[in-house]
Short mmCIF file of C-alpha atoms in Angstrom, two decimals:
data_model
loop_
_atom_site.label_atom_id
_atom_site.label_comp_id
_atom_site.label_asym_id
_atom_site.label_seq_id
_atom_site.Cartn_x
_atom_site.Cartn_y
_atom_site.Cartn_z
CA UNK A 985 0.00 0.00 0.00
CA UNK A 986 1.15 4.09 -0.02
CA UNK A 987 3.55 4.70 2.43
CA UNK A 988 4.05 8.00 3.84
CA UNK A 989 7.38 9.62 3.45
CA UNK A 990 8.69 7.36 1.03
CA UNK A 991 10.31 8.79 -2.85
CA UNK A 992 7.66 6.57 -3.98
CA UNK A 993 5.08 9.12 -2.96
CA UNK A 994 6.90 11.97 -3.91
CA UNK A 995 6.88 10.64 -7.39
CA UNK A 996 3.10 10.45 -7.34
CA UNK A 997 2.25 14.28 -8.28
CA UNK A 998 5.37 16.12 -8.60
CA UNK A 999 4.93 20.07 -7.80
CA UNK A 1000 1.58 19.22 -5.55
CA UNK A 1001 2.57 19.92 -1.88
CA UNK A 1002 3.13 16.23 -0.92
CA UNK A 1003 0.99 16.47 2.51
CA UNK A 1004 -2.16 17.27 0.04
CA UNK A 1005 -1.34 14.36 -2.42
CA UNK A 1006 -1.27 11.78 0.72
CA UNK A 1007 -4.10 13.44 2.50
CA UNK A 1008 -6.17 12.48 -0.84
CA UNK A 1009 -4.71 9.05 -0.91
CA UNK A 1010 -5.74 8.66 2.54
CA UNK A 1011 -9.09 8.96 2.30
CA UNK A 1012 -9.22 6.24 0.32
CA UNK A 1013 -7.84 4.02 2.48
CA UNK A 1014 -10.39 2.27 4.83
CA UNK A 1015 -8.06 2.81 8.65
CA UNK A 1016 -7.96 6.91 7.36
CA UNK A 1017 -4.14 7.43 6.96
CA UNK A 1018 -1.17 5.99 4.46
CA UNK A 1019 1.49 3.28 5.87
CA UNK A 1020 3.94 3.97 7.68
CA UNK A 1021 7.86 1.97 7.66
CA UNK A 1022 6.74 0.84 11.08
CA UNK A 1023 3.89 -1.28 9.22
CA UNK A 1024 6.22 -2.52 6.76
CA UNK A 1025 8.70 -3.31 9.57
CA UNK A 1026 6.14 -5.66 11.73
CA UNK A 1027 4.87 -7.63 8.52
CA UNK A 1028 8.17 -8.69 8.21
CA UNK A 1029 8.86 -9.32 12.01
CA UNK A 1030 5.83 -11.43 11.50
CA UNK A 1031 6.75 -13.60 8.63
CA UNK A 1032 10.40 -14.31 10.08
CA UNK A 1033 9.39 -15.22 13.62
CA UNK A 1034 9.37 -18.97 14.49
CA UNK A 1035 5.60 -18.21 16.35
CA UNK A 1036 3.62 -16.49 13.99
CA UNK A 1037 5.02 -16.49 10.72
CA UNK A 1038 7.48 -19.89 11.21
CA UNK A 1039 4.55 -22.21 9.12
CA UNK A 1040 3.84 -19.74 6.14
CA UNK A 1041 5.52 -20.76 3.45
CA UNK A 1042 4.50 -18.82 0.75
CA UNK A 1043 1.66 -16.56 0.50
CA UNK A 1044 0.86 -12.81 -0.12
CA UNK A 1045 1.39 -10.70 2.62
CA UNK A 1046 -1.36 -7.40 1.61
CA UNK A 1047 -0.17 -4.35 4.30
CA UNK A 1048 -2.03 -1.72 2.99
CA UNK A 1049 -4.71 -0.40 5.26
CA UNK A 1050 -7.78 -2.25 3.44
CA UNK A 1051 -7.33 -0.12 1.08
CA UNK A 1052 -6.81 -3.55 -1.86
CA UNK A 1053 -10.45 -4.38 -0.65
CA UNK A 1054 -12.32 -1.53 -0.83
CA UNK A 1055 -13.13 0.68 -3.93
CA UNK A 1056 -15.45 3.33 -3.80
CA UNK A 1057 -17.81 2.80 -7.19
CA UNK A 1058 -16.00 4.31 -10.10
CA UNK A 1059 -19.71 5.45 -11.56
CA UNK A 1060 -22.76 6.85 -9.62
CA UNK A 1061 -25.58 4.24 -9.03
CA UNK A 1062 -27.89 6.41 -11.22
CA UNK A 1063 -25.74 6.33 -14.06
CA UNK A 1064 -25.38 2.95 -14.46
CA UNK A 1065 -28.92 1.93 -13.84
CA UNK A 1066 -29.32 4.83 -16.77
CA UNK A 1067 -26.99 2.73 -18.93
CA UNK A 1068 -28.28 -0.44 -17.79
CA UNK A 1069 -31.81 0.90 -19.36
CA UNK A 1070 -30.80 1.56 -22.40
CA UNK A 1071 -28.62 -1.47 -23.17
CA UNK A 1072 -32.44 -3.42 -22.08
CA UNK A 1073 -34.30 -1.40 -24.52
CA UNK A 1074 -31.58 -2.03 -27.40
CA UNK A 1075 -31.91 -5.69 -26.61
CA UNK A 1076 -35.43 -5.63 -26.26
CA UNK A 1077 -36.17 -3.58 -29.41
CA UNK A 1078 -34.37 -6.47 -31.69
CA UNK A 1079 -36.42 -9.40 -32.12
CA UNK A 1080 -36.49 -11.82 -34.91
CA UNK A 1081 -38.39 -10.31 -37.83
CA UNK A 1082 -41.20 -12.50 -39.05
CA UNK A 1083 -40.09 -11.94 -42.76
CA UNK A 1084 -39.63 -14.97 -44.61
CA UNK A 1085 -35.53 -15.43 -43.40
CA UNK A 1086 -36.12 -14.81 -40.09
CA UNK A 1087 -32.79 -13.22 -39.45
CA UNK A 1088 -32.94 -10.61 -36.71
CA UNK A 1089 -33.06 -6.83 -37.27
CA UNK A 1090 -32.75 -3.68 -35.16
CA UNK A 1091 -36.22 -1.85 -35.28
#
């Protein structure tokens, strides 16, 4: 996930003051702020000691503050029922035409 204070986010919107740019990214992050090294730094303490981490073997470790399961929607409800409307009434308005071939045509 973003980690605060990192080149990586400095990269992200060069010229934008770079307390604005994370302040956006955090609100799209479920827990409300970015990562921090000390998260970073405990998932790996995790995986190396012999009492938590000493049976995984290989898996994917996701440290991000939720943020890899939750996306807001990308389009407004309304819009897509709007779309979702008019892709019906395309599909409804083509129906096999009772001419002698029967092939279907778009009224």
């Amino acid at each position: 996930g973003p980690i605060a204070d990192t080149p990586g986010m400095a990269k992200l919107a060069p010229g934008i003051d770079g307390k604005v740019v994370q302040d956006m990214i955090a609100e799209g992050i479920p827990i409300g702020r970015l990562g921090r090294g000390f998260d970073i730094g405990m998932a790996a303490v995790f995986l190396s000691c012999e009492g938590s981490g000493g049976f995984i073997t290989g898996d994917i470790l996701v440290v991000d503050g939720g943020e890899w399961l939750y996306k807001p929607p990308m389009i407004e409800r309304e819009m897509v029922a709007d779309l979702s409307r008019s892709v019906e009434k395309k599909s409804r308005d083509m129906r096999p035409d009772s001419s002698k071939d029967g092939r279907i045509r778009s009224k």
